[in-house]
PDB file of C-alpha atoms in Angstrom:
ATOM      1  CA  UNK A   1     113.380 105.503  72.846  1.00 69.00           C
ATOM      2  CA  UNK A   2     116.499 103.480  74.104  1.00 77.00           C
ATOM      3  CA  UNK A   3     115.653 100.620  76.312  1.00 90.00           C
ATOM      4  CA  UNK A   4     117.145 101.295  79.634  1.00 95.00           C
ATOM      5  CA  UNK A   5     119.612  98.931  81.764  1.00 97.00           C
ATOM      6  CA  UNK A   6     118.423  97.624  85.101  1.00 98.00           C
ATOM      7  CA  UNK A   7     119.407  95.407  87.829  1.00 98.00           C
ATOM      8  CA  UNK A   8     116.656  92.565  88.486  1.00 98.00           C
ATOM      9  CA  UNK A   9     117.015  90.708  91.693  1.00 98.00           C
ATOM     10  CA  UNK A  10     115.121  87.882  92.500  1.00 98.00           C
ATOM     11  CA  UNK A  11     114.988  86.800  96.058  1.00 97.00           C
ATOM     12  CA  UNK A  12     113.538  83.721  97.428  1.00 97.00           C
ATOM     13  CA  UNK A  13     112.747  82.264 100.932  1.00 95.00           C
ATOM     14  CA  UNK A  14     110.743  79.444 102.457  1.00 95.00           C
ATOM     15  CA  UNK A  15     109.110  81.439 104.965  1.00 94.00           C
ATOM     16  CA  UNK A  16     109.074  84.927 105.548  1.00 93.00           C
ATOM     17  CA  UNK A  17     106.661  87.288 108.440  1.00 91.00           C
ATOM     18  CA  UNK A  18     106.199  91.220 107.767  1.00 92.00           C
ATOM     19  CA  UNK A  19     104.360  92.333 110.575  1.00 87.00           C
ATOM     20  CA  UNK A  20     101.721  95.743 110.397  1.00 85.00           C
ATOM     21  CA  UNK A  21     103.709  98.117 112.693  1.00 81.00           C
ATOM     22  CA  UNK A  22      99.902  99.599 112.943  1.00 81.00           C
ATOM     23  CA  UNK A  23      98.521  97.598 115.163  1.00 76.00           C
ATOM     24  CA  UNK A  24     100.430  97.305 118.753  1.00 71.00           C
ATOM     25  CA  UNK A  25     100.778  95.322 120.522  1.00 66.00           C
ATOM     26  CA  UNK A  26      99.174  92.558 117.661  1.00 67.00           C
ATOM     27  CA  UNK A  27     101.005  90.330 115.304  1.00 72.00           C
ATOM     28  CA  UNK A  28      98.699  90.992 112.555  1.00 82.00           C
ATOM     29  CA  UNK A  29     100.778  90.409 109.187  1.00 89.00           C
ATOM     30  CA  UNK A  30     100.923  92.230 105.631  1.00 95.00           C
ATOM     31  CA  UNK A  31     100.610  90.606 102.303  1.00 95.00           C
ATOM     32  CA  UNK A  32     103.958  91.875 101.198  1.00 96.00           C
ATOM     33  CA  UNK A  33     106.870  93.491 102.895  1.00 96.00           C
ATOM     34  CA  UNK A  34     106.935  97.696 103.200  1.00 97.00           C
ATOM     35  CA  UNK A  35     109.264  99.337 100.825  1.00 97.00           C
ATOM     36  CA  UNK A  36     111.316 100.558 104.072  1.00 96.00           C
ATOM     37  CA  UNK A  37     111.572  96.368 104.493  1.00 95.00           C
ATOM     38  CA  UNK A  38     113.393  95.972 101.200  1.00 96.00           C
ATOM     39  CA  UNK A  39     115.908  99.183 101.462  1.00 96.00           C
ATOM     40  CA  UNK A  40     116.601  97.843 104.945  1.00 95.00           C
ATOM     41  CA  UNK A  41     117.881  94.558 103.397  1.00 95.00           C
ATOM     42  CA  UNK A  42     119.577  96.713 100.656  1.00 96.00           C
ATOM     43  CA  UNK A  43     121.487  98.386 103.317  1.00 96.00           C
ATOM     44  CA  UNK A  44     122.282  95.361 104.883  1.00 95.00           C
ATOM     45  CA  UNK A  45     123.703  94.055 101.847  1.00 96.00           C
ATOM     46  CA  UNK A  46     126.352  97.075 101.697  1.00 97.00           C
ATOM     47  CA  UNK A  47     126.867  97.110 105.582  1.00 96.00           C
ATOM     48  CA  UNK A  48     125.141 100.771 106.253  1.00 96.00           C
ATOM     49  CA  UNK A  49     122.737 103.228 105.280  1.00 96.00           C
ATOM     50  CA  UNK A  50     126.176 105.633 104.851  1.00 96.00           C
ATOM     51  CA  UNK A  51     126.986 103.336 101.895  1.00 95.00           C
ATOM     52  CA  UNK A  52     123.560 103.673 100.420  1.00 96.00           C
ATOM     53  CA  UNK A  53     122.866 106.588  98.003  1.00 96.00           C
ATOM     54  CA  UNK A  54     119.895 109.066  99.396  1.00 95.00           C
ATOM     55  CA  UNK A  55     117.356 109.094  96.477  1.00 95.00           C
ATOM     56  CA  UNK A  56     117.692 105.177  95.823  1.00 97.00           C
ATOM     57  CA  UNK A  57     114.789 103.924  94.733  1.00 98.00           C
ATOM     58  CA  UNK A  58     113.322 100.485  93.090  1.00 98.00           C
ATOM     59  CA  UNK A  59     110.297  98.473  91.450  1.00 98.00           C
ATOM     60  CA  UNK A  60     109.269  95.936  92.995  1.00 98.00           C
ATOM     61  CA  UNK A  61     106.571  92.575  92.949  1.00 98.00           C
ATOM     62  CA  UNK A  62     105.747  90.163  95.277  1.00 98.00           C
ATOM     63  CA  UNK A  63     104.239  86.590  95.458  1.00 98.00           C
ATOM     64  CA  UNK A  64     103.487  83.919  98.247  1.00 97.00           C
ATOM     65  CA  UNK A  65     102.404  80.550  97.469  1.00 96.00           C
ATOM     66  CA  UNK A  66     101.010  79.817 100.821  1.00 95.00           C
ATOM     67  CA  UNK A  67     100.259  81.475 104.351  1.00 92.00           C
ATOM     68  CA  UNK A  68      99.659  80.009 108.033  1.00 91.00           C
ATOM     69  CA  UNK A  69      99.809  81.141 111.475  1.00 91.00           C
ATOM     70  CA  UNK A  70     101.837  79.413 114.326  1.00 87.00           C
ATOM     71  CA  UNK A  71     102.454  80.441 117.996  1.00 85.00           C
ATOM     72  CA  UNK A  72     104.876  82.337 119.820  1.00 78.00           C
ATOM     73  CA  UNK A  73     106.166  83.366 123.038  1.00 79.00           C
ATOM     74  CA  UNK A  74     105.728  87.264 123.171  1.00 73.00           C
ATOM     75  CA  UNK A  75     108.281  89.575 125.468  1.00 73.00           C
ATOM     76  CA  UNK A  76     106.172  92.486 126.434  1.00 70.00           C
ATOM     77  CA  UNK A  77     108.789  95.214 127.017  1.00 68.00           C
ATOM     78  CA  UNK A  78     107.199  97.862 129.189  1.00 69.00           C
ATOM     79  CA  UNK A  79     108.177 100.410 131.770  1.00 69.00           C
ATOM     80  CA  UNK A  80     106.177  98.478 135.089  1.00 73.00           C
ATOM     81  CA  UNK A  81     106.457  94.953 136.139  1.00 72.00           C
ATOM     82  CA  UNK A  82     103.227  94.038 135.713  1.00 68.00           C
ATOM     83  CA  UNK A  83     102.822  94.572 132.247  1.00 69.00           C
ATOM     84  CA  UNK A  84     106.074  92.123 131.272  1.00 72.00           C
ATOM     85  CA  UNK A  85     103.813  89.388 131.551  1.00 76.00           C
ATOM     86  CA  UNK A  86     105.405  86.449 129.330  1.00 79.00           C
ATOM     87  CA  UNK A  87     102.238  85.744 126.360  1.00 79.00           C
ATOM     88  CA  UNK A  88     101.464  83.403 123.727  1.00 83.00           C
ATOM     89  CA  UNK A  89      99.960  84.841 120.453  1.00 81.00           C
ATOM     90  CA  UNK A  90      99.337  83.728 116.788  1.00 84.00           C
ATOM     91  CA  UNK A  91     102.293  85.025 114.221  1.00 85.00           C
ATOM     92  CA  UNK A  92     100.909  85.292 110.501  1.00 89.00           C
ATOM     93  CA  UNK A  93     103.420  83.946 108.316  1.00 92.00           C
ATOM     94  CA  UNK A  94     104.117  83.487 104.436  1.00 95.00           C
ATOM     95  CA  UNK A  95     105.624  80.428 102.763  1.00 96.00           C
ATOM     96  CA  UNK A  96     107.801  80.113  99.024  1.00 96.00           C
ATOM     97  CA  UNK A  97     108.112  83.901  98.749  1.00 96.00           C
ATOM     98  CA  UNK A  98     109.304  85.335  95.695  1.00 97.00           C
ATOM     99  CA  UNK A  99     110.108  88.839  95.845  1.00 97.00           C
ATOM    100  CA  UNK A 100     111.479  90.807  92.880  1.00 98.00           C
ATOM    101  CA  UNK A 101     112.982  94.219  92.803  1.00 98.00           C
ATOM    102  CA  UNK A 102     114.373  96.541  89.651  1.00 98.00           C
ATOM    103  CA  UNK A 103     117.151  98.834  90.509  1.00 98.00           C
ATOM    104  CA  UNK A 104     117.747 101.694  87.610  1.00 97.00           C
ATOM    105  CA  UNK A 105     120.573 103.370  89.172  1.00 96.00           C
ATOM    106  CA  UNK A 106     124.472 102.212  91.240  1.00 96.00           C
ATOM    107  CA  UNK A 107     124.212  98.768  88.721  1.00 97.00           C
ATOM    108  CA  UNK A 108     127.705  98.035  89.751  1.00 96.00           C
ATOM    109  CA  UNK A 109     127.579  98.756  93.837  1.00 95.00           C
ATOM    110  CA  UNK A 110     124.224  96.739  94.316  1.00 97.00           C
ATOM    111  CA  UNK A 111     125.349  93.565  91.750  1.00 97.00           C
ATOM    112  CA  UNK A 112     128.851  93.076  94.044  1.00 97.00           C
ATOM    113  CA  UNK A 113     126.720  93.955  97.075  1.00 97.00           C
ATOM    114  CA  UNK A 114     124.141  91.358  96.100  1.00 96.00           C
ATOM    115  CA  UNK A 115     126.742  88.737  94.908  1.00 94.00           C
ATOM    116  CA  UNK A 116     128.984  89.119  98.353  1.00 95.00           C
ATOM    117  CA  UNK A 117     126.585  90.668 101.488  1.00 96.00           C
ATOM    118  CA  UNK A 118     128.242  92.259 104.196  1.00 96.00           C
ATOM    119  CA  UNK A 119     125.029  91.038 106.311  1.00 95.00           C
ATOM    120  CA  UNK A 120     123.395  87.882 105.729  1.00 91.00           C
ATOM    121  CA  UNK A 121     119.731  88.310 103.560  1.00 92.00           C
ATOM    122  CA  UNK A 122     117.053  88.213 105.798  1.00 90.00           C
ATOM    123  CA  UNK A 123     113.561  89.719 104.476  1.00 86.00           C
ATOM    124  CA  UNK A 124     111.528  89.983 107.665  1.00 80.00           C
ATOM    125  CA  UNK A 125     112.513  88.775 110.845  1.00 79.00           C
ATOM    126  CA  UNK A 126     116.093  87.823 111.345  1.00 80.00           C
ATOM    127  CA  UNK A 127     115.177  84.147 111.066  1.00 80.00           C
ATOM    128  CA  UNK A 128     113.968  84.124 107.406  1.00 84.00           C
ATOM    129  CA  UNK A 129     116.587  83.788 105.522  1.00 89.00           C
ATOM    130  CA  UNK A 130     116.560  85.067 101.935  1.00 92.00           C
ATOM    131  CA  UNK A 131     118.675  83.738  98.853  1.00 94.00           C
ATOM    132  CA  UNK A 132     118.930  86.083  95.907  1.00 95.00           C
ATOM    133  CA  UNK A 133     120.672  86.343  92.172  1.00 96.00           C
ATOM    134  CA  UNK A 134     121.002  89.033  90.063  1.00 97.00           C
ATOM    135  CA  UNK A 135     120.922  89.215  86.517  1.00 98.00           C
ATOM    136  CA  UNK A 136     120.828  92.688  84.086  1.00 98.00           C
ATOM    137  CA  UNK A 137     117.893  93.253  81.757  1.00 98.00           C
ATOM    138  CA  UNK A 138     116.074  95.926  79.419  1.00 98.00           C
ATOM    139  CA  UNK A 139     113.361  97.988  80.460  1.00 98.00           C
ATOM    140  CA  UNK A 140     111.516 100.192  77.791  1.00 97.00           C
ATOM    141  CA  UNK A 141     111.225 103.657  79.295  1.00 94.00           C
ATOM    142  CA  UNK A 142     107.542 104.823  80.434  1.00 90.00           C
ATOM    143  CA  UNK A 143     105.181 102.711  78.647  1.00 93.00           C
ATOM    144  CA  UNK A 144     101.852 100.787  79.571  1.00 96.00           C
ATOM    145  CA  UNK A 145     102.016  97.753  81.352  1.00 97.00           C
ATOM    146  CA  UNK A 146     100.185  95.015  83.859  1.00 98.00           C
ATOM    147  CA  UNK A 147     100.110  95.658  87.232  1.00 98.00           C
ATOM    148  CA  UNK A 148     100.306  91.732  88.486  1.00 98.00           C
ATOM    149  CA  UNK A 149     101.696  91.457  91.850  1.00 98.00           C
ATOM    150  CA  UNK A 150     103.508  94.890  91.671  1.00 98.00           C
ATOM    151  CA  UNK A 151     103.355  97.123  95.199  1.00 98.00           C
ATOM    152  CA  UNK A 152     102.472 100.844  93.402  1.00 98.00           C
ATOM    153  CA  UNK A 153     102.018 104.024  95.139  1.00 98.00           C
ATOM    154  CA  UNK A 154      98.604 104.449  95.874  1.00 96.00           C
ATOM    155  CA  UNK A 155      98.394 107.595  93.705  1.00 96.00           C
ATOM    156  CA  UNK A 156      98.669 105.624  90.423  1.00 96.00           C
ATOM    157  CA  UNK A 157      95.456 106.632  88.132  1.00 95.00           C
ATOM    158  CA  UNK A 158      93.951 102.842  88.931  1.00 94.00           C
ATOM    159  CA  UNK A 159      92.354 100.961  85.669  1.00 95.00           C
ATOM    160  CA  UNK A 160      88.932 101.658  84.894  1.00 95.00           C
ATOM    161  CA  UNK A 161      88.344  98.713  83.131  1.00 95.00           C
ATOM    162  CA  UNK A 162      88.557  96.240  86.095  1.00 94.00           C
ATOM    163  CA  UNK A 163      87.817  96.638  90.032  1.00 93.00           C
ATOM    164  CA  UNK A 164      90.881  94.661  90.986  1.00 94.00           C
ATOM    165  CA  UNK A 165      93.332  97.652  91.306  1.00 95.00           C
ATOM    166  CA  UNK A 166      94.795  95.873  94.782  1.00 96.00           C
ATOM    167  CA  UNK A 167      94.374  96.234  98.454  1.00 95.00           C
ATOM    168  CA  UNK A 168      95.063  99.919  99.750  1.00 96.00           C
ATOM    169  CA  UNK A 169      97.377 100.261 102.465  1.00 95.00           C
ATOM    170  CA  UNK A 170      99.259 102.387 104.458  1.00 96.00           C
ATOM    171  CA  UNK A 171     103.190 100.846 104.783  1.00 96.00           C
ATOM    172  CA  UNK A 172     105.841 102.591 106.003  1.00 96.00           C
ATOM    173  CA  UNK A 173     108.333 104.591 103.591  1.00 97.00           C
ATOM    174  CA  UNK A 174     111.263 105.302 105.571  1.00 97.00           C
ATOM    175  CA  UNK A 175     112.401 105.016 109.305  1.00 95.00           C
ATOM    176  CA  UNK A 176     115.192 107.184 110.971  1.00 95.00           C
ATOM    177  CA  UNK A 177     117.562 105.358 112.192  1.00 93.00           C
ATOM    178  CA  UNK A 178     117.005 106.250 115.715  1.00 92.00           C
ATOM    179  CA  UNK A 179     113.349 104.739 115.084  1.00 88.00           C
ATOM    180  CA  UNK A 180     111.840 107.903 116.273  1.00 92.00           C
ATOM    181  CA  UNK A 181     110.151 109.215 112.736  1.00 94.00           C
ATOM    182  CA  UNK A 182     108.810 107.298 110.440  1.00 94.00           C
ATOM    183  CA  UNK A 183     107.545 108.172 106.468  1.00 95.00           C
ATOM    184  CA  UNK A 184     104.352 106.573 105.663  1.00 95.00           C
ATOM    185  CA  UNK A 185     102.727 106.458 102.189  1.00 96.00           C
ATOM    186  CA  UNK A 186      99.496 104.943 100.591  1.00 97.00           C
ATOM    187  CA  UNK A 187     100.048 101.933  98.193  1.00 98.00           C
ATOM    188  CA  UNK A 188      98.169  99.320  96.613  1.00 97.00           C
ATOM    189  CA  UNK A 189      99.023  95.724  96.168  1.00 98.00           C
ATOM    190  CA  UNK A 190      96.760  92.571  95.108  1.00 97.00           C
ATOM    191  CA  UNK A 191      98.074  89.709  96.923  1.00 94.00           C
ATOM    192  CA  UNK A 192      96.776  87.426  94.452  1.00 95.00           C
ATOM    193  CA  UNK A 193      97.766  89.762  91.170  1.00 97.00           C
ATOM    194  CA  UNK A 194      95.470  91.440  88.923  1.00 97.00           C
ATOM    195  CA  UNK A 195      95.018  91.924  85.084  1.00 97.00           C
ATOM    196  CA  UNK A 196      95.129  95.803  85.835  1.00 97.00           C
ATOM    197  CA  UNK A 197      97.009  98.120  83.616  1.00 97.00           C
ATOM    198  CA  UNK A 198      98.621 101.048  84.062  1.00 96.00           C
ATOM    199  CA  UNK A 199     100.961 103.939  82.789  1.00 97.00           C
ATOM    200  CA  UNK A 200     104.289 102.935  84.324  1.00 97.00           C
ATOM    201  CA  UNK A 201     107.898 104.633  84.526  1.00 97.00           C
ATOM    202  CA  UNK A 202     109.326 101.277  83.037  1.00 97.00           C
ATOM    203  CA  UNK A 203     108.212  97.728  81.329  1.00 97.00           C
ATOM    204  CA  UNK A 204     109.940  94.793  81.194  1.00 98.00           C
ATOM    205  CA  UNK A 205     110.028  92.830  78.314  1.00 96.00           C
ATOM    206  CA  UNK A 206     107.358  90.247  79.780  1.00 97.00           C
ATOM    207  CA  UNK A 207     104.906  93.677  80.246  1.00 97.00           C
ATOM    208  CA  UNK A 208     105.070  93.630  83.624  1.00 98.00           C
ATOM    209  CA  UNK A 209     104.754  97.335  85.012  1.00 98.00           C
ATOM    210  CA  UNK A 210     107.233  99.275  87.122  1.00 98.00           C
ATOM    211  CA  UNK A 211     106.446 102.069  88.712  1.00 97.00           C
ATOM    212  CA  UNK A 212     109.653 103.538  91.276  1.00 98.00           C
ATOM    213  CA  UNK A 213     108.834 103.707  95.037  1.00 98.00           C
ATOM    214  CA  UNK A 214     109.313 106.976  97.203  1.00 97.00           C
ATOM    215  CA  UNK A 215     113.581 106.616  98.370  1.00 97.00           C
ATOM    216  CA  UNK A 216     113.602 104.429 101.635  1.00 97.00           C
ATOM    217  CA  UNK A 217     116.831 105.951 102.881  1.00 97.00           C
ATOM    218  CA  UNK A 218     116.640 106.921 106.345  1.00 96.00           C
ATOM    219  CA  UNK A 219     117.126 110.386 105.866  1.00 94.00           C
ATOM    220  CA  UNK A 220     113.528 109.983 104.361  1.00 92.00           C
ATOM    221  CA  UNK A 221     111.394 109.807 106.992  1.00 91.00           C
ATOM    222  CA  UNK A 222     109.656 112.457 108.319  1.00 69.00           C
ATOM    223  CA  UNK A 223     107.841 113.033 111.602  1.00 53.00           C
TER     224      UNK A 223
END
């Protein structure tokens, strides 16, 4: 079968936060950002979701070479007085992120989009800056391949022949842009990779698999 052209984007940043939106309240952090994370920053890159096709999807790994926690000041912003009360709490934090996404379809819109943002790249909170390049590659068409640091849907058949198939985890999909529904979906991701293989919609030509993520548009989410 043909190989198939794909857009690889590599994006780096020194530090980089993605906190769980499951526990309130808490700034407990996630190993990797949530697929509705990365089409965020794809959006930002062509100014709006209306510029963003609605069944975009990607492939995408992760990797941190170091973590810490620091302090900050925490706004509560509730209804009643009393509960505004001005707090200090730990933030979880990643350092030397690499994050790495495939894009199969729109080549041209998300290479210009990449090469000149409308929005600066953040990935995470507004203060972590991102850098990213682009470059095209080959993919060989559903093949076998290692899972590594890839985030995969949770309902990949896992490898038998090893019991590091990744952390489960429940990460959200898509949000509406009102913020009012939100699509959430099981993966699983092994923060510090695994040998696992699996049956994936692409390969690249290092074996690293790809498997597509559900379509983080907006439009998406669900109640």
């Amino acid at each position: 079968m043909a190989p198939v052209e794909a857009l690889e984007v590599t994006l780096t940043a020194p530090v980089a936060s993605f906190r769980n939106p499951l526990y309130q309240g808490m700034q407990i952090g996630l190993p990797c950002p949530p697929p509705s994370t990365v089409g965020g920053m794809l959006a930002a890159t062509v100014g709006t979701w209306d510029e963003v096709p609605e069944n975009t999807r990607f492939a995408m790994t992760f990797t941190a070479e170091g973590s810490g926690t620091d302090l900050e000041t925490y706004h509560p912003a509730a209804a009643k007085p009393a509960y505004r009360n001005v707090t200090i709490k730990d933030r979880e934090f990643l350092t030397n992120i690499t994050l790495t996404v495939w894009l199969t379809t729109d080549l041209g819109r998300w290479e210009a989009a990449l090469r000149i943002p409308v929005w600066p790249l953040v990935l995470g909170r507004s203060q972590d800056l991102a850098t990213a390049r682009t470059r095209r590659v080959h993919l060989t068409r559903a093949g076998r391949g290692t899972q590594g640091h890839a985030l995969v849907p949770h309902a990949t058949s896992p490898d038998p022949l090893t019991s590091n198939n990744g952390e489960q985890m429940q990460l959200p999909t898509a949000v509406s842009l009102d913020r009012a529904r939100t699509k959430w979906d099981t993966y699983r991701y092994a923060r510090t990779g695994t040998p696992a293989t699996l049956d994936a919609d692409y390969v690249t030509s290092t074996g690293q698999a790809l498997i597509l993520l559900p379509p983080p548009h907006p439009m998406k989410a669900t109640a």
